[in-house]
mmCIF file with all atom_site columns, C-alpha atoms and ligand atoms in Angstrom:
data_model
loop_
_atom_site.group_PDB
_atom_site.id
_atom_site.type_symbol
_atom_site.label_atom_id
_atom_site.label_alt_id
_atom_site.label_comp_id
_atom_site.label_asym_id
_atom_site.label_entity_id
_atom_site.label_seq_id
_atom_site.pdbx_PDB_ins_code
_atom_site.Cartn_x
_atom_site.Cartn_y
_atom_site.Cartn_z
_atom_site.occupancy
_atom_site.B_iso_or_equiv
_atom_site.pdbx_formal_charge
_atom_site.auth_seq_id
_atom_site.auth_comp_id
_atom_site.auth_asym_id
_atom_site.auth_atom_id
_atom_site.pdbx_PDB_model_num
ATOM   1  C  CA  . MET A 1 1  ? -30.983 8.657   -46.166 1.00 70.00 ? 1  MET A CA  1
ATOM   2  C  CA  . ARG A 1 2  ? -32.371 5.344   -44.965 1.00 84.00 ? 2  ARG A CA  1
ATOM   3  C  CA  . ILE A 1 3  ? -29.040 3.670   -45.633 1.00 90.00 ? 3  ILE A CA  1
ATOM   4  C  CA  . ILE A 1 4  ? -27.384 6.109   -43.206 1.00 91.00 ? 4  ILE A CA  1
ATOM   5  C  CA  . LEU A 1 5  ? -29.895 5.154   -40.562 1.00 93.00 ? 5  LEU A CA  1
ATOM   6  C  CA  . TRP A 1 6  ? -29.126 1.508   -41.012 1.00 94.00 ? 6  TRP A CA  1
ATOM   7  C  CA  . LEU A 1 7  ? -25.449 2.243   -40.887 1.00 94.00 ? 7  LEU A CA  1
ATOM   8  C  CA  . VAL A 1 8  ? -25.860 4.158   -37.597 1.00 94.00 ? 8  VAL A CA  1
ATOM   9  C  CA  . LEU A 1 9  ? -28.027 1.386   -36.213 1.00 94.00 ? 9  LEU A CA  1
ATOM   10 C  CA  . GLY A 1 10 ? -25.391 -1.222  -37.226 1.00 95.00 ? 10 GLY A CA  1
ATOM   11 C  CA  . VAL A 1 11 ? -22.648 0.791   -35.643 1.00 95.00 ? 11 VAL A CA  1
ATOM   12 C  CA  . LEU A 1 12 ? -24.715 1.147   -32.433 1.00 95.00 ? 12 LEU A CA  1
ATOM   13 C  CA  . VAL A 1 13 ? -25.297 -2.603  -32.421 1.00 95.00 ? 13 VAL A CA  1
ATOM   14 C  CA  . ILE A 1 14 ? -21.579 -3.276  -32.851 1.00 94.00 ? 14 ILE A CA  1
ATOM   15 C  CA  . LEU A 1 15 ? -20.620 -0.820  -30.188 1.00 94.00 ? 15 LEU A CA  1
ATOM   16 C  CA  . ALA A 1 16 ? -23.296 -2.325  -27.843 1.00 95.00 ? 16 ALA A CA  1
ATOM   17 C  CA  . LEU A 1 17 ? -21.952 -5.834  -28.470 1.00 94.00 ? 17 LEU A CA  1
ATOM   18 C  CA  . LYS A 1 18 ? -18.310 -4.683  -27.867 1.00 94.00 ? 18 LYS A CA  1
ATOM   19 C  CA  . LYS A 1 19 ? -19.413 -2.910  -24.630 1.00 92.00 ? 19 LYS A CA  1
ATOM   20 C  CA  . LYS A 1 20 ? -21.190 -6.030  -23.513 1.00 91.00 ? 20 LYS A CA  1
ATOM   21 C  CA  . ALA A 1 21 ? -18.201 -8.182  -24.259 1.00 91.00 ? 21 ALA A CA  1
ATOM   22 C  CA  . ARG A 1 22 ? -15.885 -5.769  -22.350 1.00 90.00 ? 22 ARG A CA  1
ATOM   23 C  CA  . ASP A 1 23 ? -18.316 -5.692  -19.421 1.00 89.00 ? 23 ASP A CA  1
ATOM   24 C  CA  . MET A 1 24 ? -18.234 -9.462  -19.265 1.00 86.00 ? 24 MET A CA  1
ATOM   25 C  CA  . GLN A 1 25 ? -14.391 -9.485  -19.551 1.00 83.00 ? 25 GLN A CA  1
ATOM   26 C  CA  . SER A 1 26 ? -14.019 -6.793  -16.910 1.00 80.00 ? 26 SER A CA  1
ATOM   27 C  CA  . ARG A 1 27 ? -16.359 -8.652  -14.693 1.00 75.00 ? 27 ARG A CA  1
ATOM   28 C  CA  . THR A 1 28 ? -14.323 -11.815 -14.866 1.00 69.00 ? 28 THR A CA  1
ATOM   29 C  CA  . PHE A 1 29 ? -11.108 -9.809  -14.342 1.00 62.00 ? 29 PHE A CA  1
ATOM   30 C  CA  . GLN A 1 30 ? -12.655 -7.980  -11.410 1.00 59.00 ? 30 GLN A CA  1
ATOM   31 C  CA  . THR A 1 31 ? -13.309 -11.154 -9.409  1.00 59.00 ? 31 THR A CA  1
ATOM   32 C  CA  . PRO A 1 32 ? -9.709  -12.188 -8.689  1.00 59.00 ? 32 PRO A CA  1
ATOM   33 C  CA  . PRO A 1 33 ? -8.617  -8.517  -7.591  1.00 58.00 ? 33 PRO A CA  1
ATOM   34 C  CA  . GLU A 1 34 ? -11.515 -8.482  -5.222  1.00 57.00 ? 34 GLU A CA  1
ATOM   35 C  CA  . ALA A 1 35 ? -9.957  -11.563 -3.387  1.00 56.00 ? 35 ALA A CA  1
ATOM   36 C  CA  . GLU A 1 36 ? -6.627  -9.663  -3.045  1.00 55.00 ? 36 GLU A CA  1
ATOM   37 C  CA  . PRO A 1 37 ? -7.801  -6.680  -0.843  1.00 58.00 ? 37 PRO A CA  1
ATOM   38 C  CA  . SER A 1 38 ? -8.925  -9.246  1.797   1.00 54.00 ? 38 SER A CA  1
ATOM   39 C  CA  . SER A 1 39 ? -5.341  -10.192 2.325   1.00 53.00 ? 39 SER A CA  1
ATOM   40 C  CA  . SER A 1 40 ? -4.089  -6.616  2.530   1.00 52.00 ? 40 SER A CA  1
ATOM   41 C  CA  . PRO A 1 41 ? -6.035  -5.613  5.675   1.00 56.00 ? 41 PRO A CA  1
ATOM   42 C  CA  . SER A 1 42 ? -4.293  -8.404  7.509   1.00 53.00 ? 42 SER A CA  1
ATOM   43 C  CA  . ALA A 1 43 ? -0.949  -7.201  6.199   1.00 53.00 ? 43 ALA A CA  1
ATOM   44 C  CA  . ALA A 1 44 ? -1.589  -3.440  6.941   1.00 54.00 ? 44 ALA A CA  1
ATOM   45 C  CA  . PRO A 1 45 ? -1.811  -3.809  10.732  1.00 56.00 ? 45 PRO A CA  1
ATOM   46 C  CA  . GLY A 1 46 ? 1.465   -5.787  10.706  1.00 54.00 ? 46 GLY A CA  1
ATOM   47 C  CA  . HIS A 1 47 ? 3.069   -2.920  8.732   1.00 56.00 ? 47 HIS A CA  1
ATOM   48 C  CA  . ALA A 1 48 ? 1.572   -0.374  11.111  1.00 55.00 ? 48 ALA A CA  1
ATOM   49 C  CA  . VAL A 1 49 ? 3.008   -2.288  14.119  1.00 53.00 ? 49 VAL A CA  1
ATOM   50 C  CA  . ARG A 1 50 ? 6.408   -2.172  12.433  1.00 55.00 ? 50 ARG A CA  1
ATOM   51 C  CA  . ASP A 1 51 ? 6.078   1.581   11.887  1.00 62.00 ? 51 ASP A CA  1
ATOM   52 C  CA  . ALA A 1 52 ? 5.001   2.144   15.415  1.00 74.00 ? 52 ALA A CA  1
ATOM   53 C  CA  . GLU A 1 53 ? 8.168   0.562   16.861  1.00 83.00 ? 53 GLU A CA  1
ATOM   54 C  CA  . ASP A 1 54 ? 9.098   1.635   20.337  1.00 91.00 ? 54 ASP A CA  1
ATOM   55 C  CA  . MET A 1 55 ? 11.200  4.682   20.442  1.00 95.00 ? 55 MET A CA  1
ATOM   56 C  CA  . VAL A 1 56 ? 13.757  5.276   23.237  1.00 95.00 ? 56 VAL A CA  1
ATOM   57 C  CA  . SER A 1 57 ? 15.616  8.495   23.987  1.00 96.00 ? 57 SER A CA  1
ATOM   58 C  CA  . CYS A 1 58 ? 19.317  8.511   24.286  1.00 96.00 ? 58 CYS A CA  1
ATOM   59 C  CA  . ALA A 1 59 ? 20.362  8.856   27.953  1.00 95.00 ? 59 ALA A CA  1
ATOM   60 C  CA  . HIS A 1 60 ? 23.116  11.187  26.801  1.00 96.00 ? 60 HIS A CA  1
ATOM   61 C  CA  . CYS A 1 61 ? 21.654  13.417  24.105  1.00 97.00 ? 61 CYS A CA  1
ATOM   62 C  CA  . GLN A 1 62 ? 17.945  12.570  24.473  1.00 96.00 ? 62 GLN A CA  1
ATOM   63 C  CA  . LEU A 1 63 ? 17.873  11.764  20.729  1.00 96.00 ? 63 LEU A CA  1
ATOM   64 C  CA  . TYR A 1 64 ? 14.952  9.405   19.964  1.00 96.00 ? 64 TYR A CA  1
ATOM   65 C  CA  . VAL A 1 65 ? 15.981  6.134   18.159  1.00 95.00 ? 65 VAL A CA  1
ATOM   66 C  CA  . PRO A 1 66 ? 14.079  2.962   17.398  1.00 95.00 ? 66 PRO A CA  1
ATOM   67 C  CA  . VAL A 1 67 ? 14.649  0.504   20.242  1.00 94.00 ? 67 VAL A CA  1
ATOM   68 C  CA  . SER A 1 68 ? 16.034  -1.973  17.642  1.00 94.00 ? 68 SER A CA  1
ATOM   69 C  CA  . GLU A 1 69 ? 18.815  0.563   16.755  1.00 95.00 ? 69 GLU A CA  1
ATOM   70 C  CA  . ALA A 1 70 ? 19.459  1.703   20.291  1.00 96.00 ? 70 ALA A CA  1
ATOM   71 C  CA  . VAL A 1 71 ? 22.480  0.684   22.180  1.00 96.00 ? 71 VAL A CA  1
ATOM   72 C  CA  . LEU A 1 72 ? 21.500  -0.757  25.518  1.00 95.00 ? 72 LEU A CA  1
ATOM   73 C  CA  . ARG A 1 73 ? 23.892  -0.329  28.488  1.00 94.00 ? 73 ARG A CA  1
ATOM   74 C  CA  . GLY A 1 74 ? 22.341  -1.703  31.707  1.00 91.00 ? 74 GLY A CA  1
ATOM   75 C  CA  . GLU A 1 75 ? 18.894  -0.027  31.991  1.00 92.00 ? 75 GLU A CA  1
ATOM   76 C  CA  . LEU A 1 76 ? 19.835  2.876   29.748  1.00 95.00 ? 76 LEU A CA  1
ATOM   77 C  CA  . HIS A 1 77 ? 19.377  3.270   26.007  1.00 96.00 ? 77 HIS A CA  1
ATOM   78 C  CA  . PHE A 1 78 ? 21.844  5.178   23.797  1.00 96.00 ? 78 PHE A CA  1
ATOM   79 C  CA  . CYS A 1 79 ? 21.660  6.453   20.255  1.00 97.00 ? 79 CYS A CA  1
ATOM   80 C  CA  . SER A 1 80 ? 25.100  5.106   19.564  1.00 96.00 ? 80 SER A CA  1
ATOM   81 C  CA  . ALA A 1 81 ? 27.925  3.115   21.154  1.00 95.00 ? 81 ALA A CA  1
ATOM   82 C  CA  . ALA A 1 82 ? 29.918  6.344   21.390  1.00 95.00 ? 82 ALA A CA  1
ATOM   83 C  CA  . HIS A 1 83 ? 27.299  7.974   23.669  1.00 96.00 ? 83 HIS A CA  1
ATOM   84 C  CA  . ALA A 1 84 ? 27.004  4.682   25.643  1.00 95.00 ? 84 ALA A CA  1
ATOM   85 C  CA  . ASP A 1 85 ? 30.724  4.866   26.240  1.00 94.00 ? 85 ASP A CA  1
ATOM   86 C  CA  . LEU A 1 86 ? 30.585  8.582   27.157  1.00 93.00 ? 86 LEU A CA  1
ATOM   87 C  CA  . HIS A 1 87 ? 27.927  7.797   29.817  1.00 84.00 ? 87 HIS A CA  1
ATOM   88 C  CA  . THR A 1 88 ? 29.710  4.846   31.397  1.00 70.00 ? 88 THR A CA  1
ATOM   89 C  CA  . HIS A 1 89 ? 32.848  6.923   31.914  1.00 62.00 ? 89 HIS A CA  1
HETATM 90 ZN ZN1 . ZN  B 2 .  ? 23.071  10.118  22.035  1.00 85.02 ? 1  ZN  B ZN1 1
#
């Protein structure tokens, strides 16, 4: 019966040592990822700005299109060159 107690104690010690080693490993692994999130906050606003691109409505069909994809004719924006041509005629 005493042997079992020693065995259990030995297993507990081995488990404790393994856990300690894993904690130390995870602690060393955790430090580099902690540095990464600091770069993402600066990247997130840039992405948000790209998502919040100016939308303009087509002067012909009022369809909203990103300003970068809109066709500009004079002061008016159009969803496509076809609608720009329709409006100029
Ligand atoms: Zn249109």
